[in-house]
Short mmCIF file of C-alpha atoms in Angstrom, two decimals:
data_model
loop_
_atom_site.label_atom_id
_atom_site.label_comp_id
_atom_site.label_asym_id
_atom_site.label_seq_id
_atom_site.Cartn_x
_atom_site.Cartn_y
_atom_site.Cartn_z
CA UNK A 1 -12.25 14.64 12.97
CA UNK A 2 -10.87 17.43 15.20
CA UNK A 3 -10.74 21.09 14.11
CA UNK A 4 -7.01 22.85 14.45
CA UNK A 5 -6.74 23.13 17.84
CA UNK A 6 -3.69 25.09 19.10
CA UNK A 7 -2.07 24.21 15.82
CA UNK A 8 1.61 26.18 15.85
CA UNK A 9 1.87 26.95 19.69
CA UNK A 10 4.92 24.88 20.24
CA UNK A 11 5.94 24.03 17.13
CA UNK A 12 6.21 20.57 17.79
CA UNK A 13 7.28 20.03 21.09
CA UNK A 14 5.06 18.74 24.38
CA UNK A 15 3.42 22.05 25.91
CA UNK A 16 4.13 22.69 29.80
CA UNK A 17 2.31 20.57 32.11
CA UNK A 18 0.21 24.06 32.84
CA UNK A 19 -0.65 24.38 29.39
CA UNK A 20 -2.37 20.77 29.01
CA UNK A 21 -5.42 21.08 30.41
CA UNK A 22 -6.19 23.80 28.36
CA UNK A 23 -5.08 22.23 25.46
CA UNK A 24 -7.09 19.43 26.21
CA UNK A 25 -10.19 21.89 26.81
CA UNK A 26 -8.90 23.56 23.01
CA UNK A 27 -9.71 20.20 21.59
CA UNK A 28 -13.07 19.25 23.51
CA UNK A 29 -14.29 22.93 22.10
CA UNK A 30 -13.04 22.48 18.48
CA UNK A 31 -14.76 19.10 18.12
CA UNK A 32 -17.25 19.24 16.08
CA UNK A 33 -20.69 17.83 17.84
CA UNK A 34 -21.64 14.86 15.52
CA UNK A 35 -18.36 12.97 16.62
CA UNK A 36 -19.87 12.79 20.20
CA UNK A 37 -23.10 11.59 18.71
CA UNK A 38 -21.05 9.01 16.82
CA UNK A 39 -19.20 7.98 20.33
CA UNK A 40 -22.77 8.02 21.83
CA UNK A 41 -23.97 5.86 19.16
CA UNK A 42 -21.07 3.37 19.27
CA UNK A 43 -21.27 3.09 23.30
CA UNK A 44 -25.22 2.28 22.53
CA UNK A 45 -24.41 -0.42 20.69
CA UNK A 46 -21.44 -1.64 22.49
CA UNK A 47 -23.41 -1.94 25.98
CA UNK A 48 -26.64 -3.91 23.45
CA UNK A 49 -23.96 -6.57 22.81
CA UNK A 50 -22.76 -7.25 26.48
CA UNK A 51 -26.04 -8.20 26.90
CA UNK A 52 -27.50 -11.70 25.57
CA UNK A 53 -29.42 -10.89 22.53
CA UNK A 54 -30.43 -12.21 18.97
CA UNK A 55 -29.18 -11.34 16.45
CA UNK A 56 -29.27 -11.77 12.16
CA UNK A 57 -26.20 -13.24 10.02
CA UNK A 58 -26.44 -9.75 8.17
CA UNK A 59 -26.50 -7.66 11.26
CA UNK A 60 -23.45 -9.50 12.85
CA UNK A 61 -21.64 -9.17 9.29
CA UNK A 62 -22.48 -6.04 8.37
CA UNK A 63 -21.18 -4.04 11.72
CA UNK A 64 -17.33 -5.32 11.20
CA UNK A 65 -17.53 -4.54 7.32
CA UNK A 66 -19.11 -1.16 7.97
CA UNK A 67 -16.24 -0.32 10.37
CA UNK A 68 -13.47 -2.17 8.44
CA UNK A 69 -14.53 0.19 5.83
CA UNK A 70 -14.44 3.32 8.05
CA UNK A 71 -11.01 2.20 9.08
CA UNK A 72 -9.31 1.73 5.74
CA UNK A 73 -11.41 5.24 4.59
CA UNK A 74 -9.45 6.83 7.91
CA UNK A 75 -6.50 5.41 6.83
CA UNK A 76 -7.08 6.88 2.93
CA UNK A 77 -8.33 10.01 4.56
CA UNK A 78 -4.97 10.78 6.72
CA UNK A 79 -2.48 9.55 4.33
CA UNK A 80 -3.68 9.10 1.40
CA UNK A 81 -3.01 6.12 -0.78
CA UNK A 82 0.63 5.62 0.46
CA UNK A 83 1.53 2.43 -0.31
CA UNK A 84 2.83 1.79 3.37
CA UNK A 85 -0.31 2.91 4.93
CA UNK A 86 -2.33 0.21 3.14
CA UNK A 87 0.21 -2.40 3.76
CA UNK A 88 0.57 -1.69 6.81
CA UNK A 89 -3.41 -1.47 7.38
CA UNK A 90 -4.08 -4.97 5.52
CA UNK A 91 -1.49 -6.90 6.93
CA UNK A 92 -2.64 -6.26 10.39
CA UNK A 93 -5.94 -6.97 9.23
CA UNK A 94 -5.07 -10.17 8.27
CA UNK A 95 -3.04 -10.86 11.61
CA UNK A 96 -6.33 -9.79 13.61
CA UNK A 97 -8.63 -11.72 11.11
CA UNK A 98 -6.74 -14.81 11.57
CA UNK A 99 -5.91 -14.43 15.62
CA UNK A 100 -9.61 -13.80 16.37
CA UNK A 101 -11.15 -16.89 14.70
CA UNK A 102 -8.75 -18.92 16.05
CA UNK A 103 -8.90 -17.40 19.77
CA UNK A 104 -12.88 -16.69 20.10
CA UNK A 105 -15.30 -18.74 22.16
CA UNK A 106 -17.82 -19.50 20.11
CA UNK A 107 -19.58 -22.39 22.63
CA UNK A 108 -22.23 -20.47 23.96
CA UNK A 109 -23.63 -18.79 20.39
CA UNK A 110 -25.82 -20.67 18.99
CA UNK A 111 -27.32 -20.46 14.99
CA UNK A 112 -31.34 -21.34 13.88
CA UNK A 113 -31.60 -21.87 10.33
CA UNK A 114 -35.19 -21.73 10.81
CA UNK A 115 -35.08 -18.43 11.65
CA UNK A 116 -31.63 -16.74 10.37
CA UNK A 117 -31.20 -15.62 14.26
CA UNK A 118 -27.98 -16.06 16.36
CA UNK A 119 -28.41 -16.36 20.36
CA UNK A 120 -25.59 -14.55 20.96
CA UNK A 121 -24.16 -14.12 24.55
CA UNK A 122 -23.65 -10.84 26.09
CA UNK A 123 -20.33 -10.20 25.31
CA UNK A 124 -17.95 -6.49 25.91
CA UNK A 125 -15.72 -7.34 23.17
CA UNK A 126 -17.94 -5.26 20.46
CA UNK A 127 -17.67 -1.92 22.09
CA UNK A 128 -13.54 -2.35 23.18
CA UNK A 129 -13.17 -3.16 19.99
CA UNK A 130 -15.90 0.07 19.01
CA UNK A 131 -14.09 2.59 21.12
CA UNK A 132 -10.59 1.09 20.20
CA UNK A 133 -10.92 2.27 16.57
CA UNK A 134 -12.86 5.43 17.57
CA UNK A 135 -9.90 6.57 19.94
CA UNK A 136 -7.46 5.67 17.13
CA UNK A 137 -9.52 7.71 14.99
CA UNK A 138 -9.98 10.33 17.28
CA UNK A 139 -6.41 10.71 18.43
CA UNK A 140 -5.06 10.72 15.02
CA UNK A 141 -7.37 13.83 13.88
CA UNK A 142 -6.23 15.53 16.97
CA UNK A 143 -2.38 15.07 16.21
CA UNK A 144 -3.03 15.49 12.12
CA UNK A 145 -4.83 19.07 13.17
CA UNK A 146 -1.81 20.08 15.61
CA UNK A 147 0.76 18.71 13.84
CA UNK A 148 0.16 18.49 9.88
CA UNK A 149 3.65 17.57 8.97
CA UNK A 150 2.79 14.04 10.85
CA UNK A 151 0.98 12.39 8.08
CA UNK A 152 5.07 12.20 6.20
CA UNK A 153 5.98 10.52 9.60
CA UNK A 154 6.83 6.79 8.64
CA UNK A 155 6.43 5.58 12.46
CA UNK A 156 3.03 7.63 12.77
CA UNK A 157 1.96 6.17 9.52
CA UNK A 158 2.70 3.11 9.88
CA UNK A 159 1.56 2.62 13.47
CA UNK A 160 -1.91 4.53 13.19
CA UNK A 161 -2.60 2.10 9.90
CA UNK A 162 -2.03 -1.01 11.81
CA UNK A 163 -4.02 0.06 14.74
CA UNK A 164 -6.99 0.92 12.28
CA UNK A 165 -6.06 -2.77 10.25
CA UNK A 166 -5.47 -4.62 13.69
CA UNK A 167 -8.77 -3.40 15.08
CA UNK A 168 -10.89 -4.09 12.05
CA UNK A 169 -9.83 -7.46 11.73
CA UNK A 170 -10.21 -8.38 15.28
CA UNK A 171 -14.05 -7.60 14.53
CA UNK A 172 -14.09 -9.52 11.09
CA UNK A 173 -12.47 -12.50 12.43
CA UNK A 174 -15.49 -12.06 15.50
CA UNK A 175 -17.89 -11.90 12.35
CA UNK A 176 -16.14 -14.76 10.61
CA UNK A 177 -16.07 -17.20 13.58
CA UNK A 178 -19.74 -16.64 13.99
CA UNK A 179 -20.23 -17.04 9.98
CA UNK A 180 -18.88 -19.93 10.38
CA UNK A 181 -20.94 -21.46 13.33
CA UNK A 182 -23.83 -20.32 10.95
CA UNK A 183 -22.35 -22.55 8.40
CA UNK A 184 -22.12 -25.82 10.68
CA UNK A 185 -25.63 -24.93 12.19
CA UNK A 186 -26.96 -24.57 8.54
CA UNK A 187 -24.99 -28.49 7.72
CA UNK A 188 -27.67 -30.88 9.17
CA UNK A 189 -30.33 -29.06 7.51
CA UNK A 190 -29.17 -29.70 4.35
CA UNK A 191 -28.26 -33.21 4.52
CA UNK A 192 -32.60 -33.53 6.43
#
């Protein structure tokens, strides 16, 4: 995601406190300009869902499997198919998956058949959860494009694959819990 920037300077350790702005500056100017379009797109959308809005089954599925998707492709795309990257990733998948329906409020969404629409509640979990895998995403091009060698790193590894699984579940088990409200909605009009 992030061009080279500074790669080599201090061969691994923390530059001086003098040297980090311009780092920091180094890193802005090496971005390339689509992934602030991307974090203008994803804010967008983020601030749409703290507002009350309807919303379609597909819609409110197909967000948290598009970015589960981007998530396990970053997670591919840094370390390749290492077998404790993708543990790492599903497993906390599965632990956010499973917290998320069991934690999320689901009282104040409410499900038309009828129509296929959710009322859905404004709600500024979407874009945490948005910006949360984008600065994971982010911050793990940055340190790949400094610091190569870190993709061999078991603790970097690991713990950049969980964030990207933890995240990504947290939205599925959102998507799931509303799924499932669907389902119950969708109950009486069968049995009619």
């Amino acid at each position: 995601m992030v061009a080279a920037a500074g790669a080599g300077r201090h061969s691994g350790s923390i530059p001086p406190a003098t040297e980090r702005p311009a780092m920091l500056l180094d890193i802005l100017l090496h971005t390339p300009r689509w992934v602030f379009v991307v974090l203008a797109v994803l804010v967008v959308m983020g601030l749409r869902a703290s507002r009350p809005q309807n919303a379609s089954l597909r819609r409110c599925v197909g967000l948290p499997l598009a970015l589960s998707a981007v998530s396990l492709a970053g997670t591919t795309s840094a370390f390749g198919t290492q077998p404790a990257a993708l543990l790492a990733w599903a497993l906390a998948l599965g632990a956010g998956l499973t917290a998320m329906q069991r934690r999320i409020d689901t009282r104040g969404v409410r499900y038309t058949p009828a129509t296929g629409l959710f009322a859905l509640p404004g709600s500024w979990l979407p874009l945490a959860l948005m910006m949360a895998i984008f600065a994971v995403k982010f911050a793990a091009g940055v340190v790949l494009a400094v610091h190569p060698q870190a993709r061999e790193a078991a603790p970097f590894v690991l713990g950049v694959s969980a964030a990207y699984g933890l995240f990504s579940g947290l939205f599925l088990g959102r998507a799931m819990a509303l799924w499932a409200v669907a389902r119950r909605a969708a109950r009486p009009a069968l049995a009619a």
